[in-house]
Every structure is written in C-alpha cells, then in structure tokens.
XYZ file of N, CA, C and O in Angstrom:
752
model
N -20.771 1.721 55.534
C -20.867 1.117 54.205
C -22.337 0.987 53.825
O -23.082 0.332 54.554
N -22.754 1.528 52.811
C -24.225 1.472 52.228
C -24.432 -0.447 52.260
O -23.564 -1.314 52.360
N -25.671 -0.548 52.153
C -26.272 -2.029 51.512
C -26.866 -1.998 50.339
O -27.678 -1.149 49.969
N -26.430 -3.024 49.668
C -26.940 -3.332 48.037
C -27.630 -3.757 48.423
O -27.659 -4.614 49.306
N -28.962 -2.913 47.446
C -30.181 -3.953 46.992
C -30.571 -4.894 46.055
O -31.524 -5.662 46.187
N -29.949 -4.839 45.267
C -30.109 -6.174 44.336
C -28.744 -6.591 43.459
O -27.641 -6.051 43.545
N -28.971 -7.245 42.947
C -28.254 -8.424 42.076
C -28.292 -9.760 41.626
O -29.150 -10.497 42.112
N -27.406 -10.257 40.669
C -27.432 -11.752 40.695
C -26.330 -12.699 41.098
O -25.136 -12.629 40.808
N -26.816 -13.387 41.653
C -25.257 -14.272 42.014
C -25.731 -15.794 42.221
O -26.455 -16.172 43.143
N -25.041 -16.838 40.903
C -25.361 -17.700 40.683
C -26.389 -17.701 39.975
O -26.951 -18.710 40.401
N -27.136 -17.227 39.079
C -28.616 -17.564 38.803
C -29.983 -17.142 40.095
O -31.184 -17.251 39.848
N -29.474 -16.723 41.273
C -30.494 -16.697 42.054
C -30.418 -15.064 42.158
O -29.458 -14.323 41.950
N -31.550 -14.806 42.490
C -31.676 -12.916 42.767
C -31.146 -12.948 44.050
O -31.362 -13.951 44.729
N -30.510 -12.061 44.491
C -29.595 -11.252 45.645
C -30.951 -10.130 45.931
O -31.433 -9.227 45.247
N -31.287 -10.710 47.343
C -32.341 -9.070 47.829
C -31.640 -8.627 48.454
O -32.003 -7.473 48.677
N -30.345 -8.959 49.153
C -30.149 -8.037 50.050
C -28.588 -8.788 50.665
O -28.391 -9.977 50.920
N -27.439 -7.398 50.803
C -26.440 -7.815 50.955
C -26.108 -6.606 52.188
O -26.190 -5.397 51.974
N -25.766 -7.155 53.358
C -25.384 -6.227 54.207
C -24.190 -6.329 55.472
O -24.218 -7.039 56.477
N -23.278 -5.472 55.083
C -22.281 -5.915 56.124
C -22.148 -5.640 57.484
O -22.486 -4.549 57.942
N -21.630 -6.638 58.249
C -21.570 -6.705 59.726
C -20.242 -6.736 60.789
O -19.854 -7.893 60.627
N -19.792 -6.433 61.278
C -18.517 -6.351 62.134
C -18.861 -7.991 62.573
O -19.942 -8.312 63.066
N -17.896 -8.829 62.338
C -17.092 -9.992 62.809
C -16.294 -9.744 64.301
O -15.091 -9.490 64.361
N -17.209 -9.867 65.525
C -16.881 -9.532 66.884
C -15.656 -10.246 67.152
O -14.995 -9.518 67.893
N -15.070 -11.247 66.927
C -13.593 -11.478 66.707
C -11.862 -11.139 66.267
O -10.794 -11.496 66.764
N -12.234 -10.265 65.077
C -11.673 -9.899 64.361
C -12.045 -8.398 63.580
O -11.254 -7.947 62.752
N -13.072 -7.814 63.856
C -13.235 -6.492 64.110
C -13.137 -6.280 62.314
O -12.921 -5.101 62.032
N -13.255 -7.196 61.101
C -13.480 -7.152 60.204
C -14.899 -7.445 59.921
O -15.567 -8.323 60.467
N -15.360 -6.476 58.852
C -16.642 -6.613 58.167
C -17.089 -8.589 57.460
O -16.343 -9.372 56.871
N -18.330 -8.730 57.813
C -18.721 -10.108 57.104
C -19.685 -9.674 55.993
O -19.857 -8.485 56.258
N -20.337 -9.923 55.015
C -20.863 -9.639 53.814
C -22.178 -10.995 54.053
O -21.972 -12.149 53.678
N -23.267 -10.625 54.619
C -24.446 -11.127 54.591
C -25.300 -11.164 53.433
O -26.031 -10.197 53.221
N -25.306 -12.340 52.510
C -26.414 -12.036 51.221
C -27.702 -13.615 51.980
O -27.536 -14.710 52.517
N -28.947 -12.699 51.517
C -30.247 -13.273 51.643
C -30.722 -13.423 49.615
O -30.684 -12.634 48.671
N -31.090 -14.753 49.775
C -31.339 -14.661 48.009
C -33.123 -15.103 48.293
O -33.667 -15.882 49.076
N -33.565 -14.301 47.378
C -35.161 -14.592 47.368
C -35.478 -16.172 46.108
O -35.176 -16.274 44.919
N -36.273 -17.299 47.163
C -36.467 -17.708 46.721
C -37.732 -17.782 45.478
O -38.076 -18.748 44.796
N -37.929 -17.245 45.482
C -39.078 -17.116 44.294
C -38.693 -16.752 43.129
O -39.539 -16.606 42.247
N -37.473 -16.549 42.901
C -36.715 -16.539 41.400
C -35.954 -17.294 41.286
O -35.426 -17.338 40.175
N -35.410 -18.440 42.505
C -34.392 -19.153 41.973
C -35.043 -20.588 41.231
O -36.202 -20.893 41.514
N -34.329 -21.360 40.371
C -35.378 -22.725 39.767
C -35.754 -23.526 41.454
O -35.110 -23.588 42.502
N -37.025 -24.011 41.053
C -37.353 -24.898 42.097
C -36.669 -26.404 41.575
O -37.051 -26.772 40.464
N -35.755 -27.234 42.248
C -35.396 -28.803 41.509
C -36.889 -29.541 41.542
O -37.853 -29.241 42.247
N -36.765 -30.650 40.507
C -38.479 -31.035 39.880
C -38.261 -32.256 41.502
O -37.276 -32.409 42.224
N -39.644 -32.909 41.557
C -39.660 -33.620 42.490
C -39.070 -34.853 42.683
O -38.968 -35.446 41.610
N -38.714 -35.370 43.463
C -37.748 -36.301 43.860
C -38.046 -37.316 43.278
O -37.065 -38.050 43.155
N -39.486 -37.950 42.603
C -39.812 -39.124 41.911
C -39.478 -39.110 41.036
O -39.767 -38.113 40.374
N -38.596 -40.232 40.357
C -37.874 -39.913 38.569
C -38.886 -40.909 38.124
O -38.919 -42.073 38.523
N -39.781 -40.328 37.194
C -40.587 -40.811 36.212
C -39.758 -42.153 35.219
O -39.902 -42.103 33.997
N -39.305 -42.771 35.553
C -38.646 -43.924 34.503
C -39.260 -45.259 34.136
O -39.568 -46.192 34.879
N -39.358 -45.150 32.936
C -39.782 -47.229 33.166
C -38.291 -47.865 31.937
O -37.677 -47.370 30.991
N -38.277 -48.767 32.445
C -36.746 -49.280 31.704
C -37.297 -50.968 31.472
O -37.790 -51.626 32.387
N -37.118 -51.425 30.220
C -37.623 -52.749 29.643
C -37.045 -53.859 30.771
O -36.197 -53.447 31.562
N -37.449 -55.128 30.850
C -37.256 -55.668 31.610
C -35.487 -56.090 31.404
O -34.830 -56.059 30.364
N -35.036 -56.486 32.833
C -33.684 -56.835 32.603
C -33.459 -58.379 32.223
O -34.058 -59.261 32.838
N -32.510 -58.677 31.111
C -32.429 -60.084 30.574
C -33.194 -60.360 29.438
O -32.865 -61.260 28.665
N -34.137 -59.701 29.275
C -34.863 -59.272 27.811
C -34.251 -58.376 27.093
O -33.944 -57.207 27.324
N -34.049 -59.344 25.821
C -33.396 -58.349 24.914
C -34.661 -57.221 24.275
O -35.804 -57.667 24.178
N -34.485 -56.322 24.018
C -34.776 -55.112 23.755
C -35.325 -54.603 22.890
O -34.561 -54.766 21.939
N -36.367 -53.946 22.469
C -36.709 -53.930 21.030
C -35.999 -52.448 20.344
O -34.787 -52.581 20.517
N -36.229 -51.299 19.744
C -35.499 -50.182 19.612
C -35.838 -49.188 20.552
O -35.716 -47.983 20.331
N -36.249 -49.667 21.566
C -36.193 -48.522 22.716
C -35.750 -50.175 24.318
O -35.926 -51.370 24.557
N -35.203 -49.056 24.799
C -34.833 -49.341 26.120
C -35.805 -48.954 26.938
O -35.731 -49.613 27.975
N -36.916 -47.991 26.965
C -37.391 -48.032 28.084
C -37.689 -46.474 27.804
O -37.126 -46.105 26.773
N -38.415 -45.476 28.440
C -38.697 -43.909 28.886
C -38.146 -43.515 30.171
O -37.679 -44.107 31.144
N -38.444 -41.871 29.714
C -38.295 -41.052 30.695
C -39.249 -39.975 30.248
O -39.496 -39.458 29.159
N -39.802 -39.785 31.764
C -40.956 -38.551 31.410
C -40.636 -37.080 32.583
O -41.206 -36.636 33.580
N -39.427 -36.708 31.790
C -39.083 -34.926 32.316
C -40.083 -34.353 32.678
O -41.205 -34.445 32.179
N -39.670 -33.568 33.787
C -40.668 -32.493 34.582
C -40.439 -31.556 33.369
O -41.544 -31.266 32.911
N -39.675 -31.107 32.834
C -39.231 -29.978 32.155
C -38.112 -29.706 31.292
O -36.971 -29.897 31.713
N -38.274 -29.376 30.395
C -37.064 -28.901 29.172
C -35.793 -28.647 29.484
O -34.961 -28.213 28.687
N -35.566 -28.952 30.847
C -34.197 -28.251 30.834
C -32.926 -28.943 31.584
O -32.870 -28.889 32.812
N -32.228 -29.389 31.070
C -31.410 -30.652 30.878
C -30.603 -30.197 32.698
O -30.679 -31.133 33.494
N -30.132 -29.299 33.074
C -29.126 -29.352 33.753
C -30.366 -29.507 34.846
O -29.871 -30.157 35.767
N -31.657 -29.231 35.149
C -32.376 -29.611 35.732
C -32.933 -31.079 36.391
O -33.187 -31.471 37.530
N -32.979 -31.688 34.969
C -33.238 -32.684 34.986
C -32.877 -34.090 35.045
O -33.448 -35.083 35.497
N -31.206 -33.795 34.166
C -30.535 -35.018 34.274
C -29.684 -35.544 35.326
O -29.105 -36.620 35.176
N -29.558 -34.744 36.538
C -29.027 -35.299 37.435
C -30.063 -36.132 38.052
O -29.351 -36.791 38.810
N -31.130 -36.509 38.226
C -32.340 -37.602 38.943
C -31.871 -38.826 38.112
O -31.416 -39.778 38.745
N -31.935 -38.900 36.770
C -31.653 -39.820 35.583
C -30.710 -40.272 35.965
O -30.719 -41.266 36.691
N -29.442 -39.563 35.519
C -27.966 -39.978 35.956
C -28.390 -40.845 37.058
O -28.584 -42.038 36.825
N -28.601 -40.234 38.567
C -28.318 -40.564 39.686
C -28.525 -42.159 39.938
O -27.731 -43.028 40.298
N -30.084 -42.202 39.561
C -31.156 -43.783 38.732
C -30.100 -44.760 38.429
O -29.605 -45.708 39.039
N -29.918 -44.196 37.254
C -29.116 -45.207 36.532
C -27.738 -45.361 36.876
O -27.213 -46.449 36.638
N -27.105 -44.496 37.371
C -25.716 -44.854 38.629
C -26.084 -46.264 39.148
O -25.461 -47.300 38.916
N -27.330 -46.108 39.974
C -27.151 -47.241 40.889
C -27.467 -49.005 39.881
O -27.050 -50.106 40.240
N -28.211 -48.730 38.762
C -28.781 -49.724 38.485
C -27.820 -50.409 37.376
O -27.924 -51.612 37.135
N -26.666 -49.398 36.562
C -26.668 -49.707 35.343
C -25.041 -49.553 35.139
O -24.427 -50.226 34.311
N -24.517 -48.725 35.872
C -23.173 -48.359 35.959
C -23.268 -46.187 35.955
O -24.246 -45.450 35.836
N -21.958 -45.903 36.120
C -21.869 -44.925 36.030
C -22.262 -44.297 34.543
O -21.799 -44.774 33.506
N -23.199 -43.136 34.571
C -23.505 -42.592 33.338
C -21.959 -41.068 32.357
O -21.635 -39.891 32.518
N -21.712 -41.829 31.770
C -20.341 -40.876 31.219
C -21.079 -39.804 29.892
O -20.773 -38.613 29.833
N -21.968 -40.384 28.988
C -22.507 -39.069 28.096
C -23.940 -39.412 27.695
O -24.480 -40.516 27.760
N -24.343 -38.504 27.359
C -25.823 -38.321 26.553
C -25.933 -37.643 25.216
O -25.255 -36.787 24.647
N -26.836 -38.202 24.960
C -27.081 -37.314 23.263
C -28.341 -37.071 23.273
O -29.054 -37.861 23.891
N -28.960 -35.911 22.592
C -30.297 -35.314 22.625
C -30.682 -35.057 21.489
O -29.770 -35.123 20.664
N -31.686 -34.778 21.075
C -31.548 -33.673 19.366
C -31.958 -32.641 19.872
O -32.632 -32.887 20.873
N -31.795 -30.753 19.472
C -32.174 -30.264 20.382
C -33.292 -29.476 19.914
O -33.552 -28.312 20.219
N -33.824 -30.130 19.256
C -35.404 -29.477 19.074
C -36.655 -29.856 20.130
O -37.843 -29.543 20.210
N -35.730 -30.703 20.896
C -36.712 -30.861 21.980
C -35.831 -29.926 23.389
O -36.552 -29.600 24.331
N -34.762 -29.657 23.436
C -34.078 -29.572 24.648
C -33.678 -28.142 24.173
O -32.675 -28.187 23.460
N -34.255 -26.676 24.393
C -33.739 -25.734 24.166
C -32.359 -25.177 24.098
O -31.806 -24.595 23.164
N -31.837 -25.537 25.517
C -30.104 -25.864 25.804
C -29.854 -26.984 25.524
O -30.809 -27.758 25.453
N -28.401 -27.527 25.244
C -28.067 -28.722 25.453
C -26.465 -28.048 25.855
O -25.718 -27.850 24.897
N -25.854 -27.636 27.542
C -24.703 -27.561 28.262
C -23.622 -29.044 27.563
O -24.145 -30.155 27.482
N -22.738 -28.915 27.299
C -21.482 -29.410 27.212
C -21.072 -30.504 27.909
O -20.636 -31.536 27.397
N -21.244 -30.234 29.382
C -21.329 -30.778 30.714
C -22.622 -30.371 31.750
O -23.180 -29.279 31.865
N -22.842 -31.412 32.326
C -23.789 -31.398 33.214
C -23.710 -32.306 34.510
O -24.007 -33.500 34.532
N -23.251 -31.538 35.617
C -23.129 -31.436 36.665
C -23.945 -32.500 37.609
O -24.921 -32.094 38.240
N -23.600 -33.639 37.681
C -24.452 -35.126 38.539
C -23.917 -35.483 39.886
O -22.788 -35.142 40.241
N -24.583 -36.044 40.496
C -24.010 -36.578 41.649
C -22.257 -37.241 41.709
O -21.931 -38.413 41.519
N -21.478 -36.246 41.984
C -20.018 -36.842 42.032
C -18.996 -36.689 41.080
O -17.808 -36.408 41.240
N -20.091 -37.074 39.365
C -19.321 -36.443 38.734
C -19.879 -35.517 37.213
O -20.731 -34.629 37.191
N -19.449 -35.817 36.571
C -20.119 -34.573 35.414
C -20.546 -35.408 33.912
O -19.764 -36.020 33.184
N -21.458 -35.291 33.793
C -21.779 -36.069 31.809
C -21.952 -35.289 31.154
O -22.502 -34.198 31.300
N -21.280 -35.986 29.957
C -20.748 -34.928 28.772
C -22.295 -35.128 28.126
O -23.131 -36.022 28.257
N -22.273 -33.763 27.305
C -23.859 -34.242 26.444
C -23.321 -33.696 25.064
O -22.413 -32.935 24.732
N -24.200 -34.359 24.471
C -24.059 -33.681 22.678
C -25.003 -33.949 22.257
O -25.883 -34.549 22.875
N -25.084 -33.498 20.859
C -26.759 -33.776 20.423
C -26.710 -33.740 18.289
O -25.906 -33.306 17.465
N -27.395 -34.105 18.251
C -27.381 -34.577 16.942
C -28.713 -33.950 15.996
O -29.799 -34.193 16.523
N -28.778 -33.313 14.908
C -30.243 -32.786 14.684
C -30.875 -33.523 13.684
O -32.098 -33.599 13.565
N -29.805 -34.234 12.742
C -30.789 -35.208 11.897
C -30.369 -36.675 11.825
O -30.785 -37.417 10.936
N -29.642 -37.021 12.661
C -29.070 -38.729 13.232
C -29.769 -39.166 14.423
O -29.838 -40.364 14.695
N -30.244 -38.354 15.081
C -31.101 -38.594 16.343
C -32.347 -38.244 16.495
O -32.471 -37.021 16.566
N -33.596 -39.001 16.596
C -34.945 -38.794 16.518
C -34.953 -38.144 17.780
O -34.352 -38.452 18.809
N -35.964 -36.903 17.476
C -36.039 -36.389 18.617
C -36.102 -36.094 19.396
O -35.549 -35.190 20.021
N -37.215 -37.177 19.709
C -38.180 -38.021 21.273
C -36.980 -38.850 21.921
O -37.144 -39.094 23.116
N -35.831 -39.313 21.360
C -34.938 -40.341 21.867
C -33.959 -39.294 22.658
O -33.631 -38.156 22.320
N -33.524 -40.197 24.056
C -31.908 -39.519 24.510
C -31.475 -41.213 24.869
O -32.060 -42.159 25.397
N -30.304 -41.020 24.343
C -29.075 -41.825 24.334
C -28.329 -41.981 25.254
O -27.661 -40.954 25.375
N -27.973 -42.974 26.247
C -27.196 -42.562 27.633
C -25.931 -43.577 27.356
O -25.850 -44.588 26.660
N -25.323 -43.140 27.886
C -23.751 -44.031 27.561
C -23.555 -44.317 29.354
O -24.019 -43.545 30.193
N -22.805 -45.534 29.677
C -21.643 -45.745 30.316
C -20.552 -46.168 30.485
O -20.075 -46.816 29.553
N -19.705 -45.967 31.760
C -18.669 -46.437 31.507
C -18.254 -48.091 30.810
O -17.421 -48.440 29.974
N -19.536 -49.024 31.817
C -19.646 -50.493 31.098
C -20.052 -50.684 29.536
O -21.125 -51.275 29.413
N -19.437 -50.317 28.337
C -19.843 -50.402 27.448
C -21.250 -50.528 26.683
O -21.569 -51.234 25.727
N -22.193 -49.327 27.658
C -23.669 -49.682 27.911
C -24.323 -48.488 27.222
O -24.139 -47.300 27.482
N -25.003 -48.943 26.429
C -25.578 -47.538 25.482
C -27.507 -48.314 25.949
O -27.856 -49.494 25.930
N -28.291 -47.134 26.289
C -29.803 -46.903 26.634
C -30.226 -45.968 25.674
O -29.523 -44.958 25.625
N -31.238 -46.020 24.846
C -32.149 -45.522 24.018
C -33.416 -45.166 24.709
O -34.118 -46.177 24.687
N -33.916 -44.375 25.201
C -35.195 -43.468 26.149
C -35.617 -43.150 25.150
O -34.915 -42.744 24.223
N -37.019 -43.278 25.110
C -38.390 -42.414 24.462
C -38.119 -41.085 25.667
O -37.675 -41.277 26.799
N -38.484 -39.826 25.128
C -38.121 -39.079 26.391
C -39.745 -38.586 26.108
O -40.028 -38.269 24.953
N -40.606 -38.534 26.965
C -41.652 -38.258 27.012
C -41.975 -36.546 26.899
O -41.205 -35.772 27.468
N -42.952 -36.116 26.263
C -42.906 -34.508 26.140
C -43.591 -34.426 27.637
O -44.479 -35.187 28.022
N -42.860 -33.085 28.601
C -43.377 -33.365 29.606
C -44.692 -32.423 30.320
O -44.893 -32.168 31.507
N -45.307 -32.114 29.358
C -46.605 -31.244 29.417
C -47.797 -32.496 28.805
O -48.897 -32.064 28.461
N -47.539 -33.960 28.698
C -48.323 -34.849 28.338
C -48.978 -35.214 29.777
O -48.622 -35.191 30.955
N -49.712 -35.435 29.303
C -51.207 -35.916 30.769
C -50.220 -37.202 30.675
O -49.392 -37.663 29.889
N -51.104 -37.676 32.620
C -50.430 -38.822 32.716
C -50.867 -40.262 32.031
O -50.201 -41.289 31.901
N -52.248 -39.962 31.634
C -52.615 -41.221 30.965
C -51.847 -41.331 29.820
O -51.409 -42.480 29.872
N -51.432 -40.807 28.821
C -51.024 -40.927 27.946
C -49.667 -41.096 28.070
O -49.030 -41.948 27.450
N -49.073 -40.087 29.076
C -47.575 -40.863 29.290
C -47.221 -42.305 29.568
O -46.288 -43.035 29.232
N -48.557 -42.482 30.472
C -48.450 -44.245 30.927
C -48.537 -45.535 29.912
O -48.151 -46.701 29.990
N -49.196 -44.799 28.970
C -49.203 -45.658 27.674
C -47.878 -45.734 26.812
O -47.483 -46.686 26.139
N -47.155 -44.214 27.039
C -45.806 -44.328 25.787
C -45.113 -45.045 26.548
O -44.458 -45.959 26.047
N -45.078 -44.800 28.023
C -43.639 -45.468 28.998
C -43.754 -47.404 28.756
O -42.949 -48.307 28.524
N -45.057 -47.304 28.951
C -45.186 -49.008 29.044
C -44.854 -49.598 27.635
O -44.189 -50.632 27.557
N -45.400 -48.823 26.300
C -45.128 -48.994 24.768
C -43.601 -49.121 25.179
O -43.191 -50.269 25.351
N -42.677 -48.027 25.364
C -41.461 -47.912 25.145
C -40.822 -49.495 25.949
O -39.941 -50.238 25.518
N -41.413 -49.589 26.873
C -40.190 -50.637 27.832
C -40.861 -51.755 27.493
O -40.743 -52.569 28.409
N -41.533 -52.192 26.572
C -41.927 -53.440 25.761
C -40.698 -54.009 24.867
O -40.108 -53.448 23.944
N -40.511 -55.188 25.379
C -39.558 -55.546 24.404
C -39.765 -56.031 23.131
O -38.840 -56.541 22.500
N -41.147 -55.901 22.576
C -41.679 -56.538 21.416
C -41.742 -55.146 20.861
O -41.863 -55.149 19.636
N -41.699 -54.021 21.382
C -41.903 -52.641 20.480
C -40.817 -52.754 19.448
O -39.678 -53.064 19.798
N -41.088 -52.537 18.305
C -40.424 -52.259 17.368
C -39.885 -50.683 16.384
O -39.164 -50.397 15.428
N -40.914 -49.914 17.513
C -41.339 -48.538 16.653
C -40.251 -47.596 17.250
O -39.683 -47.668 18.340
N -40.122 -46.731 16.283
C -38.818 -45.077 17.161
C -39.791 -44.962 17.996
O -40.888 -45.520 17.958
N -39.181 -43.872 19.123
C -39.362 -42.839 19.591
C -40.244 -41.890 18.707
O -41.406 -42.081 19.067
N -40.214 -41.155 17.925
C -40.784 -40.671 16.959
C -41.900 -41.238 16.521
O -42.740 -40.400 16.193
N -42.231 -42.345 16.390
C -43.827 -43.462 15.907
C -44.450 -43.232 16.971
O -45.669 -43.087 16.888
N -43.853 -43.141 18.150
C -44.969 -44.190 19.003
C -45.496 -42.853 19.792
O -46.621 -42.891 20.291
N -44.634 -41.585 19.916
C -44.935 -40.065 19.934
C -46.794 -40.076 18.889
O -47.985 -40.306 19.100
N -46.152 -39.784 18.122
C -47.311 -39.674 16.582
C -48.344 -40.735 16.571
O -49.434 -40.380 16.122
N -48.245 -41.845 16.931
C -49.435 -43.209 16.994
C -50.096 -41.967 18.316
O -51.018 -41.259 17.913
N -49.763 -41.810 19.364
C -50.213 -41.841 20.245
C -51.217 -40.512 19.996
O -52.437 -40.585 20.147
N -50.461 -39.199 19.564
C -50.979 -37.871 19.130
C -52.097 -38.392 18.473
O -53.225 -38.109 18.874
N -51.879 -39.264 17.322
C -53.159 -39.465 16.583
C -54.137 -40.601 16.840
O -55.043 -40.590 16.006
N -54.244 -41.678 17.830
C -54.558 -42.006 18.401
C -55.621 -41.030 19.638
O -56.777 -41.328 19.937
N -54.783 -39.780 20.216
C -55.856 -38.699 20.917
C -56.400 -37.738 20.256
O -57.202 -36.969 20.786
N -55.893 -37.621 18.512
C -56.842 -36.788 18.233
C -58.273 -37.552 17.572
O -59.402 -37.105 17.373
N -57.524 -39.218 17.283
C -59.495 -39.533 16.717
C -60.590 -39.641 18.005
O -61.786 -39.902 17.878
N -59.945 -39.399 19.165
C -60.404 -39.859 20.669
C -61.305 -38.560 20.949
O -62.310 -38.635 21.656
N -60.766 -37.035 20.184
C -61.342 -36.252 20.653
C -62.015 -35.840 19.418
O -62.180 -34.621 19.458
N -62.489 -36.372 18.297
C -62.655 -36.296 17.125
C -63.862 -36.892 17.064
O -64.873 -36.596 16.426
N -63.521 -38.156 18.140
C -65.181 -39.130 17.605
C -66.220 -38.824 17.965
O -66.211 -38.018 18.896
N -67.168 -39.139 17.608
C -68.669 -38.770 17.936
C -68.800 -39.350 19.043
O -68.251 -40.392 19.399
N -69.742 -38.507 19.791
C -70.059 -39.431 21.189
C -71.213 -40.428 20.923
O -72.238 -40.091 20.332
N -70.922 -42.034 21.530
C -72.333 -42.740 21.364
C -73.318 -42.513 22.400
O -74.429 -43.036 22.321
C-alpha cells in the first residue's frame, strides 16, 4: 500500500499517513503524524479578566476581558471555564461581529457547549454579553487584543469600576484619544 503525503484532518495538516501490520491480527493500522506548525497554538493558560467587585452593584460594564485573539472558538473556552467556577454555568454569549470575524453557533467548553449570537446594531461592539444558567447576564468591555498592556490595564480597571458609567465603546475611544494627544504632545 503506497503512503499519503498530505492532507487535512481536523483543521491540522496530515504529513504523513502510513500503514502497518497489527502483529495480532495480521490487519493493517493507519499511522497519521500531524505537523505541528500549522495546527492553532491554544492562547496561554492566564485568562486576562478583571470582573467589578462582588456585592457592588455595577455600573454599565461588569468588568473586561482582554483576548489573545479574534477568534471565538479559541478563546471562549478559558472565559467560559473562569466563570463556570465563579458565577454559574455559562449557557450563551452575544458579540457584534465587527469585532469577531466568525461568530460559530456553538462553541465547544469544558463539558458543555455555549450558544453564541451576535447583534450588529443593538450591541456595542467592544461589549460581549455572557448569560447563565442562574439568571445572570455579564456585560465585558472585550479589550482589542493587539492593545499594549498599559493601556489594557487602564480599560480593565475603568471597566470593573463600579462608578463607570461609560459603554464599552466610550471608554475604547477616551482611551484611543487619550493616546493619541500622548503621542501628539510636544515634548517638555
């Protein structure tokens, strides 16, 4: 039997598939090696979150999240997982998707699956919406995640203020323009 050299299976590249006699049973086994250097790397195990204090009521944000990356089935299982333990089980999300290229149907979490949907002019963009089963709705600033960390550290702490009053969307734009008079001003 020849060996295939390539393919895809699952999303990951297939280098190499080659069959072997099963010394038991004198049937062929089908050996695939997948090269890691095309499959996604998962982002790092630290979930970037700050969430307003608990017992404080809330101002229009609950708190941030600052994504490794755009891409939801990537990312929202760390989130989910988080907020499993702290908040109840997470059942859906809402996005707008001018920030989230995909937005999957379902997305695949520890145990079980959250539904997502997304909204393009009811939902500010910077915001994701988390539902649970405990009648528990979370409002996230979702941080753009190509922002330096100083500046993320400023939206996360803005966001989980319970005196903030501003969208997702304001406090995005305060901040943008806030770094562009920063790189604007004259030096003294």
């Amino acid at each position: 039997m020849p060996a295939l050299d390539s393919g895809v299976v699952s999303g990951e590249r297939l280098r190499r598939v080659r069959p072997r006699p099963d010394p038991e049973t004198g049937s062929f086994i089908m050996t695939a090696t997948f090269d890691r250097a095309t499959t996604p790397v998962p982002p790092e195990p630290t979930l970037r979150l700050s969430l307003a204090p608990a017992g404080v009521r809330a101002g229009r944000l609950d708190g941030a999240w600052w994504p490794r990356s755009r891409d939801l089935l990537l990312e929202l299982p760390s989130l989910a997982a988080e907020l499993d333990q702290r908040w109840g089980r997470v059942t859906r999300i809402t996005v707008n998707p001018a920030q989230w290229p995909v937005v999957p149907r379902r997305i695949p979490v520890e145990g079980h699956v959250v539904h997502a949907g997304w909204f393009t002019v009811e939902q500010d963009e910077h915001m994701i919406m988390v539902c649970s089963y405990a009648p528990r709705r979370l409002n996230l600033l979702v941080v753009p995640p190509s922002t330096d960390r100083a500046r993320a550290a400023r939206l996360m702490s803005l966001a989980a203020d319970p005196v903030n009053t501003r969208t997702a969307g304001a406090l995005i734009a305060a901040e943008a323009a806030d770094g562009a008079e920063a790189v604007g001003a004259p030096a003294a």
